[in-house]
Each structure stands twice: as C-alpha cells, then as structure tokens.
mmCIF file of C-alpha atoms in Angstrom:
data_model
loop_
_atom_site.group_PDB
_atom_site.id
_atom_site.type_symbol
_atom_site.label_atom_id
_atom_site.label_comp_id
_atom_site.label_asym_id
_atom_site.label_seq_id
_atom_site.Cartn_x
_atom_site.Cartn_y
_atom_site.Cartn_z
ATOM 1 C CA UNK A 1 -24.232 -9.307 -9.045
ATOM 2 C CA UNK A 2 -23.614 -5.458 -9.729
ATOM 3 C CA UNK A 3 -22.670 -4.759 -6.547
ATOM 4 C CA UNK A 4 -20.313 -7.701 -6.640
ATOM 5 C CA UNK A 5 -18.906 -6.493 -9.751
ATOM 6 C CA UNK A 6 -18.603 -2.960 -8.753
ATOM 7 C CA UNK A 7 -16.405 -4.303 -5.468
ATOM 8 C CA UNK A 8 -14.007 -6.566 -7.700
ATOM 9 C CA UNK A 9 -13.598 -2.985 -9.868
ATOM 10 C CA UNK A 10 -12.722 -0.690 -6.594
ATOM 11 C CA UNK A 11 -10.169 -3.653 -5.745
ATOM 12 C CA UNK A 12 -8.592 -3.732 -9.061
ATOM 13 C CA UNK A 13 -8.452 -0.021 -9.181
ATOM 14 C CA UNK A 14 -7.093 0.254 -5.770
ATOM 15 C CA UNK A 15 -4.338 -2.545 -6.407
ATOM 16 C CA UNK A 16 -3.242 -0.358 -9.176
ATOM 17 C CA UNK A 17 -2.726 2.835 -7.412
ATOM 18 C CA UNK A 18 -0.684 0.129 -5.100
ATOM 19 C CA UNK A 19 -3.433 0.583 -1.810
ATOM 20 C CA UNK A 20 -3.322 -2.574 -0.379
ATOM 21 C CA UNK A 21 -6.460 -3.450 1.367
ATOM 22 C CA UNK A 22 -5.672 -5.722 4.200
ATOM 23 C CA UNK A 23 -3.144 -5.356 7.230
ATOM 24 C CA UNK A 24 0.611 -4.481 6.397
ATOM 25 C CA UNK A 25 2.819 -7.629 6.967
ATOM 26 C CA UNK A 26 6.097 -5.572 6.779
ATOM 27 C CA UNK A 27 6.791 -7.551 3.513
ATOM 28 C CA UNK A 28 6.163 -5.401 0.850
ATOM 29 C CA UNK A 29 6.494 -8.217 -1.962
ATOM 30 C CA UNK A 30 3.483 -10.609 -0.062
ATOM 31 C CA UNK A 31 1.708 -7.624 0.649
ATOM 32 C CA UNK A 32 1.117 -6.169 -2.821
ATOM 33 C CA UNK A 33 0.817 -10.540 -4.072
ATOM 34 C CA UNK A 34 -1.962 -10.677 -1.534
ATOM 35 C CA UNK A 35 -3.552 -7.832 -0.408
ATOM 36 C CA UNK A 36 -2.099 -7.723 2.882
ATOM 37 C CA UNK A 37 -3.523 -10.256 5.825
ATOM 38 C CA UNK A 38 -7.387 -10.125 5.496
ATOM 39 C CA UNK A 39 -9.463 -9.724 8.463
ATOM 40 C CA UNK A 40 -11.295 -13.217 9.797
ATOM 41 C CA UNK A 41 -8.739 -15.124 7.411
ATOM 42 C CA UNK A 42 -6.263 -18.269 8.299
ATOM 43 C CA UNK A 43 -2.866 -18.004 7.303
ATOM 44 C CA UNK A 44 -0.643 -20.925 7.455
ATOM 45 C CA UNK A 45 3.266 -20.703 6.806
ATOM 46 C CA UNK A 46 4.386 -24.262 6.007
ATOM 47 C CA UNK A 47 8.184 -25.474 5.314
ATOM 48 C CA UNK A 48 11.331 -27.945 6.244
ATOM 49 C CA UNK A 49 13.097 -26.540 9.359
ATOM 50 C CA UNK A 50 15.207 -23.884 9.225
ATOM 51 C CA UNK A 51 13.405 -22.091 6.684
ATOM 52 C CA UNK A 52 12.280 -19.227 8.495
ATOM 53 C CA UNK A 53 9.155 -19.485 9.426
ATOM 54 C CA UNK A 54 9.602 -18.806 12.915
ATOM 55 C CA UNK A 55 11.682 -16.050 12.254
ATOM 56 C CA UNK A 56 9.290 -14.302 9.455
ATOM 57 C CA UNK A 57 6.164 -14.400 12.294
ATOM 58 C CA UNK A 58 8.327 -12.610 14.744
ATOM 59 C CA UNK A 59 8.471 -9.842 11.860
ATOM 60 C CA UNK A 60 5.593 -9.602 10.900
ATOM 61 C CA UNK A 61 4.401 -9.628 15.220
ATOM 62 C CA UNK A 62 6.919 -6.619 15.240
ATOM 63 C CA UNK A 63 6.038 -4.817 12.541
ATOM 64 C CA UNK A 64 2.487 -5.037 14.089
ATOM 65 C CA UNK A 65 3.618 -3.792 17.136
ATOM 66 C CA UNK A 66 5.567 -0.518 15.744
ATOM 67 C CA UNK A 67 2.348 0.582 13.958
ATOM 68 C CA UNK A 68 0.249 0.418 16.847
ATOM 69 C CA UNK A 69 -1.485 -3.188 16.177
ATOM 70 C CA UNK A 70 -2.537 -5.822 18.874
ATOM 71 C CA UNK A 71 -0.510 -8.514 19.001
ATOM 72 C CA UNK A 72 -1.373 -12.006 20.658
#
C-alpha cells in the first residue's frame, strides 16, 4: 500500500510542476486532462460524422512522427 501511495504522490507532484507522464498527443489541453496516451492503454475517439475524429488522429500520427515516434 505504501508504495502505492508513494506513486499516486510522485504523480500528483509531477502533474503540478505540469510533467505529463505519458506520450505527447500534440494537444496540450488532453494532455495535461489525461496524462498524455499511456503505454498498453486503448483509446477510443467516438462521435457523429464530421466531427473530427479522423482529422484529430492524423494529428496526433504527425505530431508522433515530428518527435521521432513510430507510427503504425
């Protein structure tokens, strides 16, 4: 439990200081709401069409891309 506790303070601390822990999306408002894509996780981006959702995965596959990330 201490060590759980101890992990949940680092995060905190680190969210503060505005480090976020996961991978950079390129959108700095879900980024700092999230923590940034997590590794291992499933992220699902759900909507009418025409909302953007297409558009906002090509960003993010971009962004990715210009800092040196693997893309698939």
């Amino acid at each position: 439990m201490d060590a759980i506790v101890d992990e949940l303070e680092k995060q905190v601390e680190e969210n503060l200081k505005g480090i976020v822990p996961g991978l950079l999306t390129g959108n700095p408002k879900y980024d700092s709401a999230t923590g940034g894509q997590q590794k291992g996780a499933l992220i699902i981006y759900a909507g009418r069409p025409g909302m953007g959702k297409s558009a906002r995965m090509c960003n993010e596959a971009f962004f990715q891309l210009k800092n040196g990330k693997a893309v698939v």
